[in-house]
Amino acid sequence: MVRIVKEYAERKKEIMDTAQTLFYQKGYENTSVNFIIETIGISKGTFYHYFKSKEDLLDNIVEKFTNEIISKLEPIVNDKSMDAISKLNEFYHQAGMYKVENIDIIKTIVNALYNDKNLLLRYKMNNRSTELTIPLMSKVFEQGNNEGSFNIEHPEATARIILFFGTSMGEYNAKLMMSLDENPSNIEEMKKHFNIYQTSVQRILGAPEGSIEIFDEQIVDAIMEKYNES
Amino acid sequence: MVRIVKEYAERKKEIMDTAQTLFYQKGYENTSVNFIIETIGISKGTFYHYFKSKEDLLDNIVEKFTNEIISKLEPIVNDKSMDAISKLNEFYHQAGMYKVENIDIIKTIVNALYNDKNLLLRYKMNNRSTELTIPLMSKVFEQGNNEGSFNIEHPEATARIILFFGTSMGEYNAKLMMSLDENPSNIEEMKKHFNIYQTSVQRILGAPEGSIEIFDEQIVDAIMEKYNES
DNA sequence: TTTTTGTAGACCGACGGTCGGTATAGACCG
DNA sequence: CGGTCTATACCGACCGTCGGTCTACAAAAA
């Protein structure tokens, strides 16, 4: 058989990228190691030379993915010119939550991630990104406390709770989004939950009424329209 | 081979009970169908006569488990003599959240459920019990609205969010509980979370300050003491 | 007696993972 | 500069285990 030799980093990246695509297409559980190596055209031995198990591969992908998120959030936290409320709002925007131009990507990710065959992937991504986001978010909370816009006793614990909370919300809204075609009224349901989440967060943080604008209703509408078109 | 014939319901219950115990001991993923049937002493054919798949067995167990919870909550909702606030408080108590005498059971369940090999089990239990609890809880919310003790625009959506919120909390506190032996300071962390949750729920519902007493601090302390003993 | 239903266990393909061995690039040496 | 040595990227046959199927059959019900 033909033997193709590549550099360590290059081969590893090749496996990770291919696997990530396949996980998105078919789910983590439904993608066998055999299928991954057939797709790339490498042997079993090669695969296990780079990853000690299928789950180890997943962990590597999760780590890469979450690091990319964090690198977007860090500049916001360290921005000296922004107040805490703006930073928090920007947090959610940067998390890619409502970029209209990216709606196709969001659709793909939603359909890929929120699939029963992707529980472990989702679980690991959520956990890891939450753990990495907590220190950043709690720093913003402390700034808000100092500025008088927030009233938070335990910044870290509150950050953790709000992030978990957001995960649950996301889980539910993703389900609604996936069945949007059969159930157009899901749009209203989603908006409702966005609003409740928003006001809940606001109240939990003790922030002034109307200060937290995690989800801009107009943009939510735009997403929905674009979703229905495509 | 010896052939032992049992009634349908009896045999089905036997399989479900055994499987539940094994899932708790070793996790859903780590418990093979082969091991289940060996433990009971039945054949593969018998197993698949009662359940069309391993996951079907899990669904049956989840259904039974969640129905038991709901049957405890229903009488509270339908009680004509209780006000909404008392009902909500009683909800959490009945959910088995802080029964000191049951601490061993809680320990078992926590250790069983919050195990990486039980992701699917936990996911299904959370989802199902949430869906079943929402109509009951939102009924209480509506009562509270009428009594003037709550101020809730969308009772169902709010119920869902509060339950999601509770799930998130439970997830993290379970993790803390599991590492309590190595990290005694986790007790304080858990209390912190209980308090944040309590005040958050209160604020989300627009309930009067101090009216919601989901977690009695003394009882939490008692649980912790008993946990450390055992 | 016939039909239904509960039971048995050999068997299957697919899975994740292991292992002994091979090819090749770069370092080292004469 | 040619030879050889070594580290490592790579190969693929093989393994045990998994969830699940199928045919045969015993026992109870009709």
Coordinates of C-alpha atoms (C1' of nucleotides) in Angstrom, one line a residue:
Chain A
M1 CA 0.0 0.0 0.0
V2 CA 1.1 3.6 -0.6
R3 CA 2.7 5.1 2.3
I4 CA 2.3 8.9 2.7
V5 CA 4.4 10.5 5.4
K6 CA 3.5 13.9 6.9
E7 CA 4.7 16.1 9.7
Y8 CA 3.3 15.4 13.1
A9 CA 1.4 18.7 13.5
E10 CA 0.1 18.6 10.0
R11 CA -1.3 15.0 10.3
K12 CA -2.8 15.7 13.7
K13 CA -4.6 18.8 12.4
E14 CA -5.8 16.8 9.4
I15 CA -7.3 14.1 11.6
M16 CA -8.9 16.7 13.9
D17 CA -10.4 18.8 11.1
T18 CA -11.8 15.8 9.3
A19 CA -13.2 14.3 12.5
Q20 CA -14.8 17.6 13.5
T21 CA -16.5 17.8 10.1
L22 CA -17.8 14.3 10.4
F23 CA -19.0 14.7 14.0
Y24 CA -20.9 17.7 12.8
Q25 CA -22.4 15.8 9.9
K26 CA -23.3 12.6 11.6
G27 CA -22.7 13.0 15.3
Y28 CA -19.9 11.8 17.6
E29 CA -21.4 8.4 18.4
N30 CA -22.3 7.7 14.8
T31 CA -18.9 8.4 13.5
S32 CA -16.7 5.4 13.9
V33 CA -12.9 5.6 14.0
N34 CA -12.9 3.3 11.0
F35 CA -14.9 5.8 9.0
I36 CA -12.6 8.7 10.0
I37 CA -9.5 6.9 8.9
E38 CA -11.1 5.7 5.7
T39 CA -12.1 9.2 4.9
I40 CA -8.6 10.5 5.4
G41 CA -7.0 7.4 3.9
I42 CA -4.8 6.4 6.8
S43 CA -4.5 3.3 8.9
K44 CA -5.7 2.5 12.4
G45 CA -2.2 2.5 13.6
T46 CA -1.7 6.0 12.4
F47 CA -4.8 7.2 14.2
Y48 CA -3.8 5.7 17.5
H49 CA -0.3 7.1 17.1
Y50 CA -1.8 10.6 17.5
F51 CA -4.7 9.9 19.9
K52 CA -4.9 7.4 22.6
S53 CA -8.6 6.9 22.2
K54 CA -11.6 8.2 20.3
E55 CA -12.6 10.3 23.3
D56 CA -9.1 11.8 23.4
L57 CA -9.6 13.0 19.9
L58 CA -12.9 14.6 21.0
D59 CA -11.1 16.3 24.0
N60 CA -8.6 17.8 21.6
I61 CA -11.3 19.1 19.3
V62 CA -13.2 20.6 22.3
E63 CA -10.0 22.2 23.6
K64 CA -9.3 23.9 20.3
F65 CA -12.9 25.0 19.8
T66 CA -13.2 26.5 23.3
N67 CA -9.9 28.3 23.1
E68 CA -11.1 30.0 20.0
I69 CA -14.1 31.3 21.9
I70 CA -12.0 32.5 24.8
S71 CA -9.6 34.4 22.6
K72 CA -12.6 36.4 21.4
L73 CA -13.7 37.3 24.9
E74 CA -10.4 38.2 26.4
P75 CA -10.0 41.5 24.5
I76 CA -13.4 42.6 25.7
V77 CA -12.6 42.0 29.4
N78 CA -9.3 43.8 29.1
D79 CA -10.7 46.8 27.3
K80 CA -10.1 49.8 29.7
S81 CA -12.6 52.1 28.0
M82 CA -15.8 49.9 28.3
D83 CA -18.1 49.8 31.3
A84 CA -19.2 46.5 32.7
I85 CA -22.7 46.5 31.2
S86 CA -21.4 47.1 27.7
K87 CA -18.8 44.3 28.3
L88 CA -21.5 41.9 29.3
N89 CA -23.7 42.7 26.4
E90 CA -20.7 42.4 24.1
F91 CA -19.9 39.0 25.6
Y92 CA -23.1 37.5 24.3
H93 CA -22.8 39.1 20.9
Q94 CA -19.2 37.8 20.5
A95 CA -20.4 34.4 21.5
G96 CA -21.8 34.4 18.0
M97 CA -25.3 34.4 19.3
Y98 CA -26.9 36.8 16.9
K99 CA -24.8 37.4 13.9
V100 CA -27.3 37.6 11.0
E101 CA -24.6 37.1 8.4
N102 CA -23.6 33.8 10.1
I103 CA -27.0 32.3 10.2
D104 CA -26.1 29.4 7.9
I105 CA -23.2 28.6 10.2
I106 CA -25.5 28.8 13.2
K107 CA -28.0 26.5 11.5
T108 CA -25.3 24.0 10.7
I109 CA -23.9 24.1 14.2
V110 CA -27.3 23.8 15.8
N111 CA -28.3 20.9 13.7
A112 CA -24.9 19.3 14.3
L113 CA -24.6 19.9 18.0
Y114 CA -28.1 19.3 19.2
N115 CA -28.5 15.8 18.2
D116 CA -28.8 12.9 20.6
K117 CA -25.7 11.3 19.1
N118 CA -23.7 14.3 20.2
L119 CA -24.5 14.4 23.9
L120 CA -20.9 13.9 25.0
L121 CA -19.6 16.4 22.5
R122 CA -22.1 19.0 23.6
Y123 CA -21.5 18.2 27.3
K124 CA -17.8 18.6 27.0
M125 CA -17.9 21.8 25.0
N126 CA -20.4 23.3 27.4
N127 CA -18.4 22.3 30.5
R128 CA -15.0 23.4 29.1
S129 CA -16.2 26.7 27.7
T130 CA -18.1 27.5 31.0
E131 CA -15.0 26.8 33.1
L132 CA -12.9 29.0 30.8
T133 CA -15.5 31.8 30.7
I134 CA -16.1 32.0 34.4
P135 CA -12.9 33.9 35.4
L136 CA -13.5 36.4 32.5
M137 CA -17.1 37.0 33.3
S138 CA -16.6 37.3 37.1
K139 CA -14.0 40.0 36.3
V140 CA -16.6 41.9 34.5
F141 CA -19.0 41.4 37.4
E142 CA -16.5 42.8 39.8
Q143 CA -16.0 45.8 37.6
G144 CA -19.8 46.3 37.6
N145 CA -19.9 46.1 41.3
N146 CA -17.3 48.8 41.5
E147 CA -19.1 51.0 39.0
G148 CA -22.3 50.5 40.9
S149 CA -24.2 49.0 38.0
F150 CA -24.3 45.5 39.4
N151 CA -24.9 44.1 42.9
I152 CA -23.3 40.7 43.1
E153 CA -22.2 39.0 46.3
H154 CA -20.4 36.1 44.8
P155 CA -19.1 36.9 41.3
E156 CA -17.7 33.5 40.5
A157 CA -20.6 31.5 41.7
T158 CA -23.0 33.9 39.9
A159 CA -21.0 33.7 36.7
R160 CA -21.1 29.9 36.8
I161 CA -24.9 29.9 37.5
I162 CA -25.6 32.3 34.7
L163 CA -23.5 30.4 32.2
F164 CA -25.2 27.1 33.1
F165 CA -28.5 28.8 32.9
G166 CA -27.6 30.1 29.4
T167 CA -26.6 26.6 28.4
S168 CA -30.0 25.2 29.4
M169 CA -31.7 28.0 27.5
G170 CA -29.6 27.3 24.5
E171 CA -30.4 23.7 24.6
Y172 CA -34.1 24.4 24.6
N173 CA -34.0 27.1 21.9
A174 CA -31.9 24.9 19.7
K175 CA -34.6 22.2 19.9
L176 CA -37.2 24.9 19.0
M177 CA -35.1 26.0 16.1
M178 CA -34.7 22.5 14.7
S179 CA -38.4 22.0 14.5
L180 CA -39.1 25.5 13.2
D181 CA -40.2 24.3 9.8
E182 CA -43.0 22.2 11.2
N183 CA -43.8 24.7 14.0
P184 CA -43.5 28.3 12.9
S185 CA -44.9 29.5 16.2
N186 CA -41.6 28.4 17.8
I187 CA -40.3 31.8 16.8
E188 CA -42.6 33.5 19.3
E189 CA -41.7 30.9 21.9
M190 CA -38.0 31.6 21.4
K191 CA -38.4 35.3 21.7
K192 CA -40.4 34.8 24.9
H193 CA -37.5 32.8 26.3
F194 CA -34.9 35.2 25.2
N195 CA -36.8 38.0 27.0
I196 CA -37.3 36.0 30.2
Y197 CA -33.6 35.0 30.2
Q198 CA -32.6 38.6 29.7
T199 CA -34.7 40.0 32.5
S200 CA -33.8 37.1 34.7
V201 CA -30.1 37.7 34.3
Q202 CA -30.7 41.4 34.8
R203 CA -32.5 40.7 38.1
I204 CA -29.9 38.2 39.3
L205 CA -27.2 40.7 38.7
G206 CA -29.1 43.5 40.3
A207 CA -28.6 45.6 37.2
P208 CA -30.8 48.6 36.3
E209 CA -34.0 47.9 34.3
G210 CA -33.4 47.7 30.6
S211 CA -29.6 47.8 30.9
I212 CA -28.9 44.3 29.8
E213 CA -29.6 43.8 26.1
I214 CA -28.3 40.3 25.4
F215 CA -30.7 39.8 22.6
D216 CA -31.7 42.6 20.3
E217 CA -35.2 41.8 19.2
Q218 CA -34.8 43.3 15.7
I219 CA -31.8 41.1 15.1
V220 CA -33.6 38.1 16.5
D221 CA -36.4 38.8 14.0
A222 CA -33.8 39.2 11.2
I223 CA -32.4 35.8 12.1
M224 CA -35.8 34.2 12.0
E225 CA -36.6 35.7 8.6
K226 CA -33.4 34.6 7.2
Y227 CA -33.8 31.1 8.7
N228 CA -37.2 30.7 7.1
E229 CA -35.9 31.8 3.7
S230 CA -33.0 29.4 3.5
Chain B
M1 CA -30.7 -25.5 30.8
V2 CA -33.3 -24.7 33.3
R3 CA -36.4 -22.9 32.0
I4 CA -38.1 -20.6 34.4
V5 CA -41.3 -19.0 33.3
K6 CA -42.7 -15.9 34.9
E7 CA -45.6 -13.6 34.3
Y8 CA -45.0 -10.7 31.8
A9 CA -45.3 -7.9 34.4
E10 CA -43.2 -9.7 36.9
R11 CA -40.4 -10.4 34.5
K12 CA -40.4 -6.9 33.1
K13 CA -40.2 -5.4 36.6
E14 CA -37.4 -7.8 37.5
I15 CA -35.4 -6.7 34.4
M16 CA -36.0 -3.0 35.1
D17 CA -35.2 -3.1 38.8
T18 CA -32.0 -5.1 38.2
A19 CA -30.9 -2.8 35.3
Q20 CA -31.6 0.3 37.4
T21 CA -29.4 -1.0 40.2
L22 CA -26.7 -1.8 37.8
F23 CA -26.9 1.5 36.0
Y24 CA -26.6 3.2 39.4
Q25 CA -23.6 1.1 40.3
K26 CA -21.6 1.2 37.1
G27 CA -23.3 3.7 34.8
Y28 CA -25.6 3.1 31.8
E29 CA -22.8 2.9 29.2
N30 CA -20.7 0.5 31.3
T31 CA -23.6 -1.9 31.9
S32 CA -23.9 -4.2 29.0
V33 CA -27.1 -6.1 28.1
N34 CA -25.1 -9.3 28.5
F35 CA -24.2 -8.4 32.1
I36 CA -27.8 -7.5 32.9
I37 CA -29.1 -10.9 31.7
E38 CA -26.3 -12.8 33.3
T39 CA -27.1 -11.1 36.6
I40 CA -30.7 -12.1 36.4
G41 CA -30.1 -15.4 34.8
I42 CA -32.1 -15.0 31.7
S43 CA -31.3 -15.2 28.0
K44 CA -30.8 -12.6 25.4
G45 CA -34.1 -13.6 23.7
T46 CA -36.0 -13.0 26.9
F47 CA -34.5 -9.6 27.3
Y48 CA -35.4 -8.5 23.8
H49 CA -38.8 -10.0 24.2
Y50 CA -39.5 -7.3 26.8
F51 CA -37.5 -4.4 25.4
K52 CA -36.8 -3.5 21.8
S53 CA -33.4 -2.1 22.6
K54 CA -31.2 -1.2 25.5
E55 CA -32.3 2.4 25.2
D56 CA -35.9 1.4 25.3
L57 CA -35.2 -0.2 28.6
L58 CA -33.6 3.1 29.8
D59 CA -36.7 5.0 28.6
N60 CA -38.9 2.7 30.6
I61 CA -36.8 3.2 33.7
V62 CA -36.9 7.0 33.2
E63 CA -40.6 7.0 32.7
K64 CA -41.2 5.0 35.9
F65 CA -38.8 7.2 37.9
T66 CA -40.2 10.5 36.7
N67 CA -43.8 9.4 37.2
E68 CA -43.0 8.7 40.9
I69 CA -41.8 12.2 41.3
I70 CA -44.9 13.7 39.6
S71 CA -47.3 11.6 41.7
K72 CA -45.7 13.4 44.8
L73 CA -46.2 16.8 43.3
E74 CA -49.7 16.5 42.0
P75 CA -51.4 16.4 45.5
I76 CA -49.6 19.6 46.4
V77 CA -50.8 21.5 43.3
N78 CA -54.4 20.3 43.8
D79 CA -54.5 21.2 47.5
K80 CA -57.2 23.9 47.8
S81 CA -56.1 25.1 51.2
M82 CA -52.5 26.1 50.4
D83 CA -51.3 29.4 49.0
A84 CA -49.0 29.5 46.0
I85 CA -45.8 30.4 48.0
S86 CA -46.3 27.4 50.3
K87 CA -46.9 25.2 47.4
L88 CA -43.7 26.2 45.7
N89 CA -41.7 25.7 48.8
E90 CA -43.3 22.3 49.3
F91 CA -42.5 21.5 45.7
Y92 CA -38.8 21.6 46.4
H93 CA -39.1 19.8 49.7
Q94 CA -41.0 16.9 48.1
A95 CA -38.6 16.7 45.2
G96 CA -36.5 15.0 47.9
M97 CA -34.0 17.7 47.9
Y98 CA -33.4 17.9 51.5
K99 CA -34.6 15.0 53.5
V100 CA -32.0 14.3 56.1
E101 CA -33.2 10.8 56.7
N102 CA -32.7 10.0 53.0
I103 CA -29.2 11.2 52.8
D104 CA -27.8 7.8 52.0
I105 CA -30.2 7.5 49.1
I106 CA -29.3 11.0 47.9
K107 CA -25.6 10.1 48.1
T108 CA -26.2 6.9 46.1
I109 CA -28.2 8.7 43.5
V110 CA -25.8 11.6 43.2
N111 CA -22.8 9.3 42.8
A112 CA -24.8 7.2 40.3
L113 CA -26.3 9.9 38.2
Y114 CA -23.4 12.4 38.0
N115 CA -21.0 10.0 36.4
D116 CA -19.7 10.5 32.9
K117 CA -21.0 7.1 31.9
N118 CA -24.5 8.2 32.8
L119 CA -24.9 11.2 30.6
L120 CA -27.8 9.8 28.6
L121 CA -29.6 8.6 31.7
R122 CA -29.3 12.0 33.4
Y123 CA -30.2 13.8 30.2
K124 CA -33.4 11.8 29.8
M125 CA -34.4 12.0 33.4
N126 CA -33.9 15.8 33.5
N127 CA -35.8 16.3 30.2
R128 CA -38.7 14.1 31.1
S129 CA -39.1 15.4 34.6
T130 CA -38.9 19.0 33.5
E131 CA -41.6 18.4 30.8
L132 CA -43.9 16.8 33.3
T133 CA -43.3 19.4 36.1
I134 CA -43.9 22.4 33.9
P135 CA -47.7 22.2 33.8
L136 CA -47.9 21.6 37.5
M137 CA -45.5 24.5 38.4
S138 CA -47.1 26.9 36.0
K139 CA -50.5 26.2 37.6
V140 CA -49.0 27.2 41.0
F141 CA -47.6 30.3 39.3
E142 CA -51.0 31.3 38.0
Q143 CA -52.4 30.9 41.5
G144 CA -49.7 33.1 42.8
N145 CA -50.5 35.7 40.2
N146 CA -54.1 35.7 41.3
E147 CA -53.1 35.9 44.9
G148 CA -50.8 38.8 44.2
S149 CA -47.8 37.1 45.6
F150 CA -46.1 36.5 42.2
N151 CA -45.8 38.7 39.1
I152 CA -45.2 36.4 36.2
E153 CA -46.0 37.2 32.6
H154 CA -45.5 33.8 31.0
P155 CA -46.1 31.1 33.6
E156 CA -45.1 28.1 31.4
A157 CA -42.0 29.7 30.0
T158 CA -40.9 30.9 33.4
A159 CA -41.5 27.5 34.9
R160 CA -39.3 25.9 32.2
I161 CA -36.6 28.5 32.9
I162 CA -36.7 28.0 36.6
L163 CA -36.5 24.3 36.2
F164 CA -33.6 24.6 33.8
F165 CA -32.0 26.8 36.3
G166 CA -32.5 24.2 39.0
T167 CA -31.0 21.5 36.8
S168 CA -27.9 23.6 36.2
M169 CA -27.5 24.2 39.9
G170 CA -28.0 20.6 40.7
E171 CA -25.5 19.5 38.1
Y172 CA -22.8 21.6 39.7
N173 CA -23.7 21.0 43.3
A174 CA -23.6 17.3 42.6
K175 CA -20.1 17.6 41.4
L176 CA -19.2 19.5 44.6
M177 CA -20.9 16.9 46.7
M178 CA -18.9 14.1 45.0
S179 CA -15.6 15.7 45.9
L180 CA -16.6 16.7 49.3
D181 CA -14.2 14.3 51.1
E182 CA -11.2 15.9 49.4
N183 CA -12.6 19.4 49.5
P184 CA -14.5 20.2 52.7
S185 CA -14.9 23.8 51.7
N186 CA -17.3 22.6 49.0
I187 CA -20.0 22.8 51.7
E188 CA -19.7 26.6 51.8
E189 CA -19.7 26.7 48.0
M190 CA -22.9 24.7 47.9
K191 CA -24.6 26.9 50.4
K192 CA -23.6 29.9 48.4
H193 CA -25.2 28.4 45.3
F194 CA -28.4 27.5 47.2
N195 CA -28.7 31.1 48.4
I196 CA -28.1 32.5 44.9
Y197 CA -30.7 30.2 43.5
Q198 CA -33.2 31.0 46.1
T199 CA -32.9 34.8 45.8
S200 CA -32.7 34.5 42.0
V201 CA -36.0 32.5 41.8
Q202 CA -37.6 35.0 44.2
R203 CA -36.6 37.9 41.9
I204 CA -37.6 36.1 38.8
L205 CA -41.0 35.4 40.2
G206 CA -41.4 38.9 41.6
A207 CA -42.1 37.3 45.0
P208 CA -41.8 39.3 48.2
E209 CA -38.4 39.3 49.9
G210 CA -37.8 36.3 52.1
S211 CA -41.0 34.5 51.0
I212 CA -39.3 31.7 49.1
E213 CA -37.5 29.2 51.3
I214 CA -36.5 26.5 49.0
F215 CA -33.5 25.5 51.1
D216 CA -33.6 25.6 54.8
E217 CA -30.1 26.4 55.9
Q218 CA -30.3 24.4 59.1
I219 CA -31.4 21.3 57.1
V220 CA -28.6 21.9 54.6
D221 CA -26.2 21.9 57.5
A222 CA -27.7 18.7 58.9
I223 CA -27.3 17.0 55.5
M224 CA -23.7 18.0 55.3
E225 CA -22.9 16.8 58.8
K226 CA -24.5 13.5 58.1
Y227 CA -22.8 13.2 54.8
N228 CA -19.4 13.7 56.4
E229 CA -20.1 11.1 59.0
S230 CA -21.1 8.4 56.7
Chain C
dT1 C1' -55.3 -29.9 19.6
dT2 C1' -53.9 -25.4 18.2
dT3 C1' -52.3 -20.9 19.2
dT4 C1' -50.0 -17.7 21.8
dT5 C1' -46.3 -16.3 24.4
dG6 C1' -42.3 -16.6 27.3
dT7 C1' -37.6 -18.6 27.0
dA8 C1' -33.1 -20.2 25.1
dG9 C1' -28.6 -19.4 23.1
dA10 C1' -25.9 -19.6 18.8
dC11 C1' -24.8 -16.2 15.8
dC12 C1' -23.9 -11.6 13.4
dG13 C1' -21.6 -7.3 12.0
dA14 C1' -19.7 -3.2 13.8
dC15 C1' -17.3 -1.1 17.2
dG16 C1' -13.0 0.8 19.8
dG17 C1' -8.6 -0.6 20.6
dT18 C1' -3.9 -3.4 20.4
dC19 C1' 0.2 -5.1 18.5
dG20 C1' 4.1 -6.6 15.8
dG21 C1' 6.3 -5.0 12.2
dT22 C1' 7.8 -1.8 8.2
dA23 C1' 9.2 2.3 5.6
dT24 C1' 11.4 6.7 5.6
dA25 C1' 13.6 11.1 6.9
dG26 C1' 17.2 13.2 9.1
dA27 C1' 21.3 12.8 12.2
dC28 C1' 25.7 11.1 12.5
dC29 C1' 30.0 9.1 11.1
dG30 C1' 33.8 7.6 8.3
Chain D
dC1 C1' 29.8 12.5 0.0
dG2 C1' 28.0 7.8 0.7
dG3 C1' 26.7 4.7 4.1
dT4 C1' 24.3 3.4 8.3
dC5 C1' 21.7 4.1 12.3
dT6 C1' 17.8 5.7 14.9
dA7 C1' 13.6 7.7 15.8
dT8 C1' 9.1 7.8 14.5
dA9 C1' 5.3 8.1 11.2
dC10 C1' 2.8 4.5 9.4
dC11 C1' 0.5 0.0 8.3
dG12 C1' -3.3 -3.5 8.7
dA13 C1' -4.4 -8.1 10.7
dC14 C1' -6.3 -9.2 14.7
dC15 C1' -8.9 -9.1 19.3
dG16 C1' -12.6 -8.9 22.7
dT17 C1' -17.0 -6.8 23.5
dC18 C1' -20.9 -4.7 22.2
dG19 C1' -26.0 -4.3 20.9
dG20 C1' -29.0 -6.8 18.4
dT21 C1' -31.3 -10.9 15.4
dC22 C1' -33.0 -15.3 14.5
dT23 C1' -34.6 -19.9 14.8
dA24 C1' -36.1 -23.4 17.8
dC25 C1' -38.8 -24.8 21.4
dA26 C1' -41.4 -25.3 25.9
dA27 C1' -45.3 -24.1 28.4
dA28 C1' -49.6 -22.1 29.1
dA29 C1' -54.0 -20.6 27.2
dA30 C1' -57.7 -21.1 24.1

